[in-house]
XYZ file of C-alpha atoms in Angstrom:
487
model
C -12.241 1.372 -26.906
C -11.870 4.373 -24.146
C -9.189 3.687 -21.823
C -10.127 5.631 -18.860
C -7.559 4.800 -16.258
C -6.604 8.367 -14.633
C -9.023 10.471 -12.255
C -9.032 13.273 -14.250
C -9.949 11.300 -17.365
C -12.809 9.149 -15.995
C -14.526 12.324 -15.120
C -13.963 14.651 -17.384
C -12.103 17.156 -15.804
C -8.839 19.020 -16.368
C -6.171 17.925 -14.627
C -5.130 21.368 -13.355
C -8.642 21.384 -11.522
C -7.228 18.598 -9.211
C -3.732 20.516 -9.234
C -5.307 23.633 -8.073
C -7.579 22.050 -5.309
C -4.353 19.812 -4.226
C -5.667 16.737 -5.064
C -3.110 13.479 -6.521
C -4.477 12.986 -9.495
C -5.019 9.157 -9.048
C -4.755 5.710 -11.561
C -8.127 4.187 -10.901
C -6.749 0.779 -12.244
C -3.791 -0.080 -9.461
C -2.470 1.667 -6.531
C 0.076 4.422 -6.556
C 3.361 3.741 -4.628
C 2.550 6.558 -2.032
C 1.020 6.651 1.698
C -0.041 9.770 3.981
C 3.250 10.440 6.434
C 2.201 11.417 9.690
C 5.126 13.139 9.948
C 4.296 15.630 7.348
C 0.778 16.549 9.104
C 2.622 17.256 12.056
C 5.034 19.281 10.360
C 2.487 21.298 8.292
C 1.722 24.481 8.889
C -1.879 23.805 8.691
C -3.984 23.961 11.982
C -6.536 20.862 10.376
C -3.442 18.841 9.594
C -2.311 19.227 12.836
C -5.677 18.265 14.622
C -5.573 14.975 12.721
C -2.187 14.510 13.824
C -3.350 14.729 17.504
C -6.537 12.856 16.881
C -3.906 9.494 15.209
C -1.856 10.147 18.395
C -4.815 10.296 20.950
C -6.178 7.203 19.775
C -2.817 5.129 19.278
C -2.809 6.561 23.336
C -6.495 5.115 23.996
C -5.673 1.562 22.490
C -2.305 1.376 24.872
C -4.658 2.350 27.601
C -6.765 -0.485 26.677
C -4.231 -2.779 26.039
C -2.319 -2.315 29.078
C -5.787 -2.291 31.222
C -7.213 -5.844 29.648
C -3.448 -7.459 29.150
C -3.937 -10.423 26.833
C -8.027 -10.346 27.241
C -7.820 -7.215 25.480
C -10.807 -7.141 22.349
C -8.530 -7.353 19.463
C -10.958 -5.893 17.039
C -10.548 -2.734 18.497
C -6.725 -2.874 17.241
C -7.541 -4.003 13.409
C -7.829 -1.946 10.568
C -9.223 -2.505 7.201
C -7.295 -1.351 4.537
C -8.735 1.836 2.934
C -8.548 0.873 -0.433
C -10.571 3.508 -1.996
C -7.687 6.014 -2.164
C -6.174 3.962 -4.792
C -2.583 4.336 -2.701
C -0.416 0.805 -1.934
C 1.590 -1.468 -2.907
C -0.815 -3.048 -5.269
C 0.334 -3.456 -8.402
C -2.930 -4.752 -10.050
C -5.847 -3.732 -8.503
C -6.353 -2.292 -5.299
C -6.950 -4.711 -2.444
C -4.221 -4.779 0.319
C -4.017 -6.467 3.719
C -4.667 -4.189 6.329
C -4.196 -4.768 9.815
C -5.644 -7.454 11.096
C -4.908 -10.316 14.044
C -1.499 -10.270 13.701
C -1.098 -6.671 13.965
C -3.639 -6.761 17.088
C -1.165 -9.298 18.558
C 2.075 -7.528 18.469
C 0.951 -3.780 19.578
C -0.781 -5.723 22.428
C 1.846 -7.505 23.498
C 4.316 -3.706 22.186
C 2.640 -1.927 24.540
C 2.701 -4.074 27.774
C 6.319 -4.176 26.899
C 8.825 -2.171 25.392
C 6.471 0.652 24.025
C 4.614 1.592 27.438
C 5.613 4.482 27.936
C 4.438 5.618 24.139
C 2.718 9.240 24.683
C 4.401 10.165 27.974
C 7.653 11.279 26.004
C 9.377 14.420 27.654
C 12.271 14.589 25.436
C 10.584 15.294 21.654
C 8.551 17.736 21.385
C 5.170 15.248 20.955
C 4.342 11.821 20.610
C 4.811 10.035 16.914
C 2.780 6.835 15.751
C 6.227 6.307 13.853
C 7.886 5.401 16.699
C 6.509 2.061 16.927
C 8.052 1.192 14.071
C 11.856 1.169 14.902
C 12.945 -1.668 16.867
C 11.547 -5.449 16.503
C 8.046 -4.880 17.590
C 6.341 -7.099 15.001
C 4.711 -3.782 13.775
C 5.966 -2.871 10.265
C 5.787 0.143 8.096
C 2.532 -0.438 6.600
C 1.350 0.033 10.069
C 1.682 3.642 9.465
C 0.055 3.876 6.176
C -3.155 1.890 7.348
C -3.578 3.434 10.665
C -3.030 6.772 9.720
C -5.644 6.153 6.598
C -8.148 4.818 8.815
C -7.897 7.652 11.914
C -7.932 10.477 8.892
C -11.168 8.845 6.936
C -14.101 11.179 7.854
C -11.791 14.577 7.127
C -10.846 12.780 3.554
C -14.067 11.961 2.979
C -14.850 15.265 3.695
C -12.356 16.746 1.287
C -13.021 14.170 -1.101
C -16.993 15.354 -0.870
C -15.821 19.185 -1.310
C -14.127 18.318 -4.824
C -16.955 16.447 -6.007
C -20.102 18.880 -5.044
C -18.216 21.402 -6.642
C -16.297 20.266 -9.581
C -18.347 16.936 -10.877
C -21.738 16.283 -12.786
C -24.681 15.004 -10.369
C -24.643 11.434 -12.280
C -20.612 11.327 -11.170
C -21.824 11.515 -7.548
C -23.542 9.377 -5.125
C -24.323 9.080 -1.214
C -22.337 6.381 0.932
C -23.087 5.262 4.062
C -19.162 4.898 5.781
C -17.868 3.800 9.060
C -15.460 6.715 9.989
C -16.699 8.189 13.414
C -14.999 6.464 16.569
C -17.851 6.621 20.122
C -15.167 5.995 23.026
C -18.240 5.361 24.612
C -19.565 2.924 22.994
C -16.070 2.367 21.851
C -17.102 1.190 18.090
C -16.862 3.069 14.746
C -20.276 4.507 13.713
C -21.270 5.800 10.172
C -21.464 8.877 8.364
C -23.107 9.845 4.920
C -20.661 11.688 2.277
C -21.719 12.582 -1.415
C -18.703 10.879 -2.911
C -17.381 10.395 -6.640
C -17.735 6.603 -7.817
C -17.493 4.716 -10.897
C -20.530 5.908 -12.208
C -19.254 4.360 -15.465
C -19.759 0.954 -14.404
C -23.206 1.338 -12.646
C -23.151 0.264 -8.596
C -19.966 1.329 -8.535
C -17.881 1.914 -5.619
C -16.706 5.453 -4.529
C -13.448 7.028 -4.652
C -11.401 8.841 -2.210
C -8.958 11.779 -2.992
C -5.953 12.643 -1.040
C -4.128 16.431 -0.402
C -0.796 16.015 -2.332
C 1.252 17.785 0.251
C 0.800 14.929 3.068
C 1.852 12.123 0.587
C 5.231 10.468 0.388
C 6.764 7.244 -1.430
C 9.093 4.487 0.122
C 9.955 4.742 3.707
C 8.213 8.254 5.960
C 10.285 11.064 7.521
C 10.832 8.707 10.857
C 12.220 5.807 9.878
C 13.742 2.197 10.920
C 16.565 2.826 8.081
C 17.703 5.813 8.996
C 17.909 5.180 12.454
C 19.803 2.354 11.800
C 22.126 3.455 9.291
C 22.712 6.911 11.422
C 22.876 5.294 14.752
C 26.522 6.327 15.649
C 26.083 10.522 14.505
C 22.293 10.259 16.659
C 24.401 8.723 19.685
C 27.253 10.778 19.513
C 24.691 13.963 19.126
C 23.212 13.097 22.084
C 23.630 16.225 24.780
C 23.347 14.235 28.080
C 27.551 13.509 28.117
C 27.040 10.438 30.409
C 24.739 8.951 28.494
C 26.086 9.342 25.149
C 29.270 7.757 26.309
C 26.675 5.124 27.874
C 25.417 4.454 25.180
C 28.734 4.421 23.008
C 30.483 2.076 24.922
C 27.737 -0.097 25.368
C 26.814 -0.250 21.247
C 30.921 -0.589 20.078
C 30.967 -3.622 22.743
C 28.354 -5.199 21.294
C 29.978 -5.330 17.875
C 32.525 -8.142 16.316
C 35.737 -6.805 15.257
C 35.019 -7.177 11.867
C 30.945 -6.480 11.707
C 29.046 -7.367 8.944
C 25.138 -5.569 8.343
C 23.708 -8.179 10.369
C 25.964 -7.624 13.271
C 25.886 -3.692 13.193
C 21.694 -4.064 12.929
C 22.118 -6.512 16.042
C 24.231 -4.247 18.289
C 21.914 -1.422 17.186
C 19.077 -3.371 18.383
C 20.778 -4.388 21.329
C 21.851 -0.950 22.051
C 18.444 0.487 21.678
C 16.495 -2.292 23.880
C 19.077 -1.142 27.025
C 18.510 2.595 25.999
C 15.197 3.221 24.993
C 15.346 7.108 25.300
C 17.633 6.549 22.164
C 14.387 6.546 20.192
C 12.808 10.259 21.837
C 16.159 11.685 20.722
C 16.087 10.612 17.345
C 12.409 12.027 16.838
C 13.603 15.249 18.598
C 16.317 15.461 15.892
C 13.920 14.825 13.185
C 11.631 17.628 14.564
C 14.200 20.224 14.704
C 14.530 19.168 10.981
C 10.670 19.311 10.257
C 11.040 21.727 7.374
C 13.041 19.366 5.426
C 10.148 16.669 5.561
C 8.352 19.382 3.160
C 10.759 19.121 0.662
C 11.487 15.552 1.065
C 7.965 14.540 0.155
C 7.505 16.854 -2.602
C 10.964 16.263 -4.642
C 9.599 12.010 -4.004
C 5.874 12.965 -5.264
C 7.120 15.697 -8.043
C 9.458 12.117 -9.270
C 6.511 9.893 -8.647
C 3.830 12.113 -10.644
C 6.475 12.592 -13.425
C 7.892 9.067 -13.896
C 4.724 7.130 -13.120
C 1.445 8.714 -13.893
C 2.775 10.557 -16.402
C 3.858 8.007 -18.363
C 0.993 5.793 -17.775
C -1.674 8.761 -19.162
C 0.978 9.023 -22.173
C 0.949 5.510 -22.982
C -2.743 4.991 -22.960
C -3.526 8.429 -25.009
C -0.807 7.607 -27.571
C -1.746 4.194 -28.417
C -3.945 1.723 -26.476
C -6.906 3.912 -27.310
C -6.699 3.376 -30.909
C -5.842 -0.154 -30.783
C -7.937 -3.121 -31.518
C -5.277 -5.291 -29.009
C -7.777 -6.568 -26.848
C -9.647 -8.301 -29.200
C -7.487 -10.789 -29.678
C -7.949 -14.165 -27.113
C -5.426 -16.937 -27.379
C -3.581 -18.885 -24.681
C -2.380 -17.391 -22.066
C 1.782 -17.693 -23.309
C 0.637 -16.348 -26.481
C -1.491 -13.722 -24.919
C 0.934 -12.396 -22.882
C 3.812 -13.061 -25.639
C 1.947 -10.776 -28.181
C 1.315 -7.845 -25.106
C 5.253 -7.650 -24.409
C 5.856 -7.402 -28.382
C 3.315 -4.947 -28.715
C 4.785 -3.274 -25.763
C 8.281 -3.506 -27.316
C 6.845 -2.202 -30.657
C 5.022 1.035 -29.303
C 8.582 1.660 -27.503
C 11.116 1.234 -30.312
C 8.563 2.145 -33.299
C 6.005 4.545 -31.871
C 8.282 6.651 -29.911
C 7.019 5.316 -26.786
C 10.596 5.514 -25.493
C 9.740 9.519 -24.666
C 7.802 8.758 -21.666
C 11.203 6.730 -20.276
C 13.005 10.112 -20.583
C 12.817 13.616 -18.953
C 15.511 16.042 -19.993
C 17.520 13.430 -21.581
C 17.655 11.056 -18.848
C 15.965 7.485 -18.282
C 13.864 7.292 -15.217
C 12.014 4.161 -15.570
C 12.265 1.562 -12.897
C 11.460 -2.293 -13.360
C 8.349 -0.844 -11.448
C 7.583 1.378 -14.469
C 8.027 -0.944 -16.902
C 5.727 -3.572 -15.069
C 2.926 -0.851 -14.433
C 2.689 -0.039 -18.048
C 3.240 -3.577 -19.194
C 0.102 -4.482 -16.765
C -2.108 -1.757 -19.078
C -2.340 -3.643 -21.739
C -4.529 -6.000 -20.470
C -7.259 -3.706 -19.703
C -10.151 -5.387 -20.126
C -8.938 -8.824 -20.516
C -10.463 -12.064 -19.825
C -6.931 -13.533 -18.324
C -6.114 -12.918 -14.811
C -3.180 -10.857 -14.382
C -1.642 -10.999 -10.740
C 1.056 -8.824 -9.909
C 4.155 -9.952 -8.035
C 2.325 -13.730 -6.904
C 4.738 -15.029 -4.010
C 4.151 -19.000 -4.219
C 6.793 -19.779 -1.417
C 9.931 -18.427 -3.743
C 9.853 -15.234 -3.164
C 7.617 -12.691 -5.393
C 7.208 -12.930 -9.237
C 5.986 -9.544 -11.646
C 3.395 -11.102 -13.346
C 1.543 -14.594 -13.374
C -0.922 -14.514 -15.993
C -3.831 -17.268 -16.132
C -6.832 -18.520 -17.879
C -8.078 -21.539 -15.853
C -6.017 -23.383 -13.439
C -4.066 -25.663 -16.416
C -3.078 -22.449 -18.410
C -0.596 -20.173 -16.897
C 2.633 -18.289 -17.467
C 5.062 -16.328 -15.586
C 6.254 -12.945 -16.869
C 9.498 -10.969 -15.719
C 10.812 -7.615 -16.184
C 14.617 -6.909 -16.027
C 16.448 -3.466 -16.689
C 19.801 -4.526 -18.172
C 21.904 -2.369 -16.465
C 20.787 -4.806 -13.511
C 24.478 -6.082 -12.272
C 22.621 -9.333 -11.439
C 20.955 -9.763 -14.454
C 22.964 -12.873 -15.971
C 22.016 -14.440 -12.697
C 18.425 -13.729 -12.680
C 17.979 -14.764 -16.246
C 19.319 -18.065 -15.660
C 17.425 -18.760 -12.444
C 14.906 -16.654 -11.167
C 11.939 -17.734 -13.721
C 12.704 -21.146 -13.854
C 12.305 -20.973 -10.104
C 8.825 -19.103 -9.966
C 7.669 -21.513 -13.040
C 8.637 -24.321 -10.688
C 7.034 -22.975 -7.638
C 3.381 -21.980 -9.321
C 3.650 -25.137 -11.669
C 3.098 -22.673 -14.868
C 3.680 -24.173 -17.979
C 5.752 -21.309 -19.551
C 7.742 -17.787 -18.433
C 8.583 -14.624 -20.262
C 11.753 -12.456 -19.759
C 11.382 -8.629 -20.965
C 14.327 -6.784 -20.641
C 14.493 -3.157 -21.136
C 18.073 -1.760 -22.559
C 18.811 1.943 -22.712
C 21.826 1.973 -24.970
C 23.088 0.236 -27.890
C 26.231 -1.217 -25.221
C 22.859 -2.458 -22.461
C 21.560 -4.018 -25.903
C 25.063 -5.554 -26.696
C 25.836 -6.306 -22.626
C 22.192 -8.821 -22.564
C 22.961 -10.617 -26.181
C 26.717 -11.452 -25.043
C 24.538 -12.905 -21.503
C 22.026 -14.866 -23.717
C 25.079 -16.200 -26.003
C 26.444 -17.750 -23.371
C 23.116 -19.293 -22.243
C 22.403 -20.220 -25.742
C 19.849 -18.423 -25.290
C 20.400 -15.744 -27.620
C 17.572 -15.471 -30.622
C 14.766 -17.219 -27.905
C 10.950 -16.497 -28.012
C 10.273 -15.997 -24.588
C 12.728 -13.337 -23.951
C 11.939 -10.560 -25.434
C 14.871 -7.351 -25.869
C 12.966 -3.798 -25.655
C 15.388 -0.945 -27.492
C 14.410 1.916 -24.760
C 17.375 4.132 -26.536
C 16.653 7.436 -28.022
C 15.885 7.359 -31.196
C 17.095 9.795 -34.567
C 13.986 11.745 -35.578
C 13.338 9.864 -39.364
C 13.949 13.548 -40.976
C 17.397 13.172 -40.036
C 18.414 9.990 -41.576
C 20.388 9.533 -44.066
């Protein structure tokens, strides 16, 4: 079987071509944990990144003119956003199809700007407006707000670039013409279409296309502006506040606010308190992040150079070393068994076939528990069973659920073991989900990096009495004695 999972694979290409052109080189089987920061295309020294910085801005401004103009009568349709899920960027661990923004979303920037965020786009103190800052204090409007948005406003110039890369570097059977709603009419004030020549999965027939995105506007985790940092710096952006009478405003007011002894809940509550009385708190935390705008740069690219190196990496090692000449997904039992066999196999290839490498890079482990679930999730590449990634069924968010049929499932969880909760996970947090999603069985992989991680988990199963069990399965991720050298 040909596993064709990476960009550069599926079509053929080398992968420099995509590193010379700027392109991420993309899985085309589940998203990437990365999103286009706004922050970074205002920060770029590029005059097209900075256009579609001012064209997100201008139209965040047009929908608060709209929203403040029509009140509650507003159309929300004009404020939801389909997810753009042909970048192959998200959350998604399986697959590609996220949430977007849809009523709820409409709702709360509404009902933000008739209230606390009217005044968004008439700031005097940064330097320019920031779709960010709608994001730090309880609006309702989260961080994917940023990655959706910002996707959507930015479509017809990545379409564009994606069209570029494939008229010049890709076979005419690897291309195709899409029809795609990207164009805004104020007049009319609906999207309108546009054709691009696009690459798809030409593999699979009808397939649909695929968009590429510039590496150096990509980040992972939270963007440059953020509701974390703000938070967790609030007292150093106060106290660096020039205004004298209002930084002792707002000092006062914020250290009166808190308990004598504070926990995190009470600091994020006086913070928010703080904020909601000083507003202009927010305008001088964005000017401090744009006098640091040249760190955002660097930011993003040490995150991506980690996320290309840990992640696809590893995934394109994995599948050229051994799915491809394995006859694994032949095999069709019940779903326990099915998904038993896949975490041996995957604990074989790791302690047998020196697929412990990949975990490494200049001596050191880097896998995650979202590694290790990524991976785990391609080996069932063309399987009958449904694999869904991190299924919340009201008890919070399993790895894996794996199904054939609604009377045959099975709940699969990944632990590293130098997890300091990991005695308490093993002992509840399956059982839980298995409860919750009525499966009939669970799976516990744990992945140890030395021979004390391997000792730390079978003194944790001892006590259980668990120690020796089936369903949990020990991977050996510790570096192993080339075979020449054994005695």
């Amino acid at each position: 079987m040909s596993i064709k999972l990476i960009f550069s694979e599926y079509f053929e290409i080398e992968e420099k071509v995509l590193d010379d052109y700027g392109a991420l080189n993309i899985c085309l089987d589940a998203d990437l944990p990365l999103f286009i920061d706004p922050f970074l295309l205002f920060a770029s020294d590029k005059p097209e990144y900075q256009q579609q910085h001012d064209k997100i801005v201008s139209h965040l401004i047009l929908l608060k003119e709209i929203a403040i103009h029509d009140g509650r009568s507003a159309n929300e349709n004009l404020f939801k956003f389909p997810e753009v899920k042909q970048n192959w960027l998200g959350l998604c661990k399986y697959g590609n199809n996220g949430k977007g923004l849809g009523t709820k979303f409409a709702k709360d920037i509404i009902k933000a700007f008739n209230g606390f965020y009217s005044n968004f786009g008439e700031e005097t103190i940064s330097s320019a407006s920031h779709i960010e800052k709608l994001t730090l204090v309880g609006a309702g409007i989260g961080k994917d707000f940023i990655s959706d948005f910002t996707t959507n406003l930015m479509l017809e110039y990545l379409l564009e670039y994606t069209q570029e890369f494939a008229q010049k570097y890709l076979q005419p059977e690897q291309r195709k013409r899409f029809n795609i709603r990207c164009v805004y009419d104020e007049r009319l004030m609906l999207w309108k279409p546009k054709e691009f020549e696009l690459p798809y999965f030409y593999l699979e027939g009808d397939g649909d296309f695929i968009l590429l995105t510039p590496l150096d506007i990509l980040t992972k985790d939270d963007s440059f502006i953020c509701h974390s940092e703000l938070v967790g710096n609030f007292r150093s952006i106060a106290s660096s506040i020039g205004n004298s009478a209002l930084r002792e405003s707002i000092n006062s007011y914020f250290y009166k606010a808190l308990p004598i002894s504070p926990k995190k809940k009470d600091f994020e509550y006086a913070v928010s308190k703080t904020i909601n009385e000083f507003p202009e708190i927010l305008d001088y935390y964005i000017k401090m992040k744009e006098e640091k705008k040249d760190q955002s740069k660097k930011l993003s690219k040490d995150k991506l150079d980690k996320i290309r190196s840990e992640l696809i990496s590893t995934l394109t090692l994995f599948c050229e070393n051994v799915l491809e000449s394995s006859d694994f997904f032949e095999v069709k039992p019940n779903s326990y068994d099915e998904a038993l066999k896949r975490a041996i196999f995957l604990k074989q290839v790791i302690e047998d076939n020196d697929g412990y490498r990949v975990f490494y890079q200049k001596g050191r482990p880097i896998a995650s528990e979202d590694t290790i679930q990524r991976i785990f999730r391609l080996t069932w590449y063309a399987s009958p069973y449904d694999v869904n990634a991190e299924v919340n069924n009201g008890r919070g968010p399993a790895d894996y659920k794996v199904s054939f049929g609604s009377g045959d499932s099975t709940i699969v969880e990944f632990k590293l073991a130098r997890s300091s909760s990991l005695k308490k996970n093993l002992k509840n947090q399956t059982e839980i989900y298995r409860k919750a999603s009525k499966s009939i069985t669970d799976i516990k992989i744990i992945l140890c990096y030395s021979v004390y991680e391997i000792a730390k988990v079978e003194r944790i199963l001892r006590s259980m009495n668990q120690l020796g069990a089936e369903n949990i399965v020990i991977i050996d991720a510790s570096p192993k004695q080339s075979a020449s050298k054994v005695v």
